[in-house]
Amino acid sequence: MDILSSMRESCPLLVTRVEAQRITGGLVKARTLANLDCLGKGPSVKVKLGRIVAYSKDSFLEWLSERLQEAENV
C-alpha cells in the first residue's frame, strides 16, 4: 500500500500513542493502543518515559500494516 510508504517517510523515529492517532487520522485511538499493549497485542518494540509510551517507527508501521485492509465496495 502506498499509504504505508507515505507514512514511513513522514513518521518520526518514535511514535507516541497520541502521535499514532494523529498519523492514522483517528483510525487507531491512543486508548486502543494502551488496551492492546495490556493484552500483548500492540506494536512489539516500545519505550516508556514517565507515563508516555512510544513505539519504534518500524514496529508501529509493521503492526499497522498487519491490520490494514483495502476497502472494497464501501
PDB file of C-alpha atoms in Angstrom:
ATOM      1  CA  MET A   1       0.000   0.000   0.000  1.00  0.00           C
ATOM      2  CA  ASP A   2       1.380   3.401  -0.843  1.00  0.00           C
ATOM      3  CA  ILE A   3      -0.347   4.801   2.254  1.00  0.00           C
ATOM      4  CA  LEU A   4       2.245   3.000   4.365  1.00  0.00           C
ATOM      5  CA  SER A   5       5.072   4.284   2.167  1.00  0.00           C
ATOM      6  CA  SER A   6       3.855   7.818   2.735  1.00  0.00           C
ATOM      7  CA  MET A   7       3.598   7.207   6.487  1.00  0.00           C
ATOM      8  CA  ARG A   8       7.098   5.730   6.557  1.00  0.00           C
ATOM      9  CA  GLU A   9       8.514   8.951   5.100  1.00  0.00           C
ATOM     10  CA  SER A  10       6.646  11.278   7.450  1.00  0.00           C
ATOM     11  CA  CYS A  11       6.772   9.288  10.716  1.00  0.00           C
ATOM     12  CA  PRO A  12       9.214  10.280  13.444  1.00  0.00           C
ATOM     13  CA  LEU A  13      11.601   7.592  14.746  1.00  0.00           C
ATOM     14  CA  LEU A  14       9.470   7.222  17.867  1.00  0.00           C
ATOM     15  CA  VAL A  15       5.681   7.302  17.611  1.00  0.00           C
ATOM     16  CA  THR A  16       3.706   8.068  20.774  1.00  0.00           C
ATOM     17  CA  ARG A  17       0.177   6.788  21.164  1.00  0.00           C
ATOM     18  CA  VAL A  18      -1.192  10.294  20.597  1.00  0.00           C
ATOM     19  CA  GLU A  19       1.010  10.699  17.513  1.00  0.00           C
ATOM     20  CA  ALA A  20      -0.202   7.316  16.217  1.00  0.00           C
ATOM     21  CA  GLN A  21      -3.771   8.571  16.467  1.00  0.00           C
ATOM     22  CA  ARG A  22      -2.840  11.721  14.529  1.00  0.00           C
ATOM     23  CA  ILE A  23      -0.807   9.873  11.878  1.00  0.00           C
ATOM     24  CA  THR A  24      -3.657   7.447  11.158  1.00  0.00           C
ATOM     25  CA  GLY A  25      -6.294  10.158  11.023  1.00  0.00           C
ATOM     26  CA  GLY A  26      -8.005   8.707  14.074  1.00  0.00           C
ATOM     27  CA  LEU A  27      -8.254   5.147  12.727  1.00  0.00           C
ATOM     28  CA  VAL A  28      -6.191   3.998  15.700  1.00  0.00           C
ATOM     29  CA  LYS A  29      -7.037   5.638  19.017  1.00  0.00           C
ATOM     30  CA  ALA A  30      -4.418   6.207  21.713  1.00  0.00           C
ATOM     31  CA  ARG A  31      -6.589   4.383  24.270  1.00  0.00           C
ATOM     32  CA  THR A  32      -6.982   1.388  21.954  1.00  0.00           C
ATOM     33  CA  LEU A  33      -3.195   1.109  21.711  1.00  0.00           C
ATOM     34  CA  ALA A  34      -2.951   1.207  25.517  1.00  0.00           C
ATOM     35  CA  ASN A  35      -5.545  -1.562  25.811  1.00  0.00           C
ATOM     36  CA  LEU A  36      -3.844  -3.681  23.139  1.00  0.00           C
ATOM     37  CA  ASP A  37      -0.491  -3.258  24.925  1.00  0.00           C
ATOM     38  CA  CYS A  38      -2.073  -4.633  28.107  1.00  0.00           C
ATOM     39  CA  LEU A  39      -3.199  -7.678  26.122  1.00  0.00           C
ATOM     40  CA  GLY A  40       0.217  -8.092  24.476  1.00  0.00           C
ATOM     41  CA  LYS A  41      -1.242  -7.283  21.046  1.00  0.00           C
ATOM     42  CA  GLY A  42       0.230  -3.824  20.406  1.00  0.00           C
ATOM     43  CA  PRO A  43       3.381  -2.943  18.466  1.00  0.00           C
ATOM     44  CA  SER A  44       6.260  -5.071  19.757  1.00  0.00           C
ATOM     45  CA  VAL A  45       9.051  -2.507  20.256  1.00  0.00           C
ATOM     46  CA  LYS A  46       8.145   0.227  22.716  1.00  0.00           C
ATOM     47  CA  VAL A  47       9.832   2.571  25.156  1.00  0.00           C
ATOM     48  CA  LYS A  48       8.433   4.437  28.123  1.00  0.00           C
ATOM     49  CA  LEU A  49       9.440   7.776  29.604  1.00  0.00           C
ATOM     50  CA  GLY A  50       7.374   8.595  32.656  1.00  0.00           C
ATOM     51  CA  ARG A  51       3.783   7.977  31.587  1.00  0.00           C
ATOM     52  CA  ILE A  52       4.433   8.385  27.855  1.00  0.00           C
ATOM     53  CA  VAL A  53       4.717   5.245  25.732  1.00  0.00           C
ATOM     54  CA  ALA A  54       6.241   5.391  22.258  1.00  0.00           C
ATOM     55  CA  TYR A  55       6.794   2.753  19.599  1.00  0.00           C
ATOM     56  CA  SER A  56       9.673   2.477  17.179  1.00  0.00           C
ATOM     57  CA  LYS A  57       8.602   3.662  13.740  1.00  0.00           C
ATOM     58  CA  ASP A  58       9.309   0.281  12.148  1.00  0.00           C
ATOM     59  CA  SER A  59       7.447  -1.651  14.844  1.00  0.00           C
ATOM     60  CA  PHE A  60       4.398   0.610  14.651  1.00  0.00           C
ATOM     61  CA  LEU A  61       4.208   0.551  10.847  1.00  0.00           C
ATOM     62  CA  GLU A  62       4.667  -3.231  10.747  1.00  0.00           C
ATOM     63  CA  TRP A  63       1.885  -3.638  13.315  1.00  0.00           C
ATOM     64  CA  LEU A  64      -0.344  -1.265  11.345  1.00  0.00           C
ATOM     65  CA  SER A  65       0.325  -2.987   8.013  1.00  0.00           C
ATOM     66  CA  GLU A  66      -0.749  -6.328   9.504  1.00  0.00           C
ATOM     67  CA  ARG A  67      -4.115  -4.805  10.369  1.00  0.00           C
ATOM     68  CA  LEU A  68      -4.868  -2.594   7.353  1.00  0.00           C
ATOM     69  CA  GLN A  69      -7.137  -3.951   4.672  1.00  0.00           C
ATOM     70  CA  GLU A  70      -8.107  -2.277   1.430  1.00  0.00           C
ATOM     71  CA  ALA A  71     -11.783  -1.424   1.402  1.00  0.00           C
ATOM     72  CA  GLU A  72     -13.833  -2.761  -1.472  1.00  0.00           C
ATOM     73  CA  ASN A  73     -17.383  -1.744  -2.338  1.00  0.00           C
ATOM     74  CA  VAL A  74     -17.686   0.698   0.534  1.00  0.00           C
TER      75      VAL A  74
END
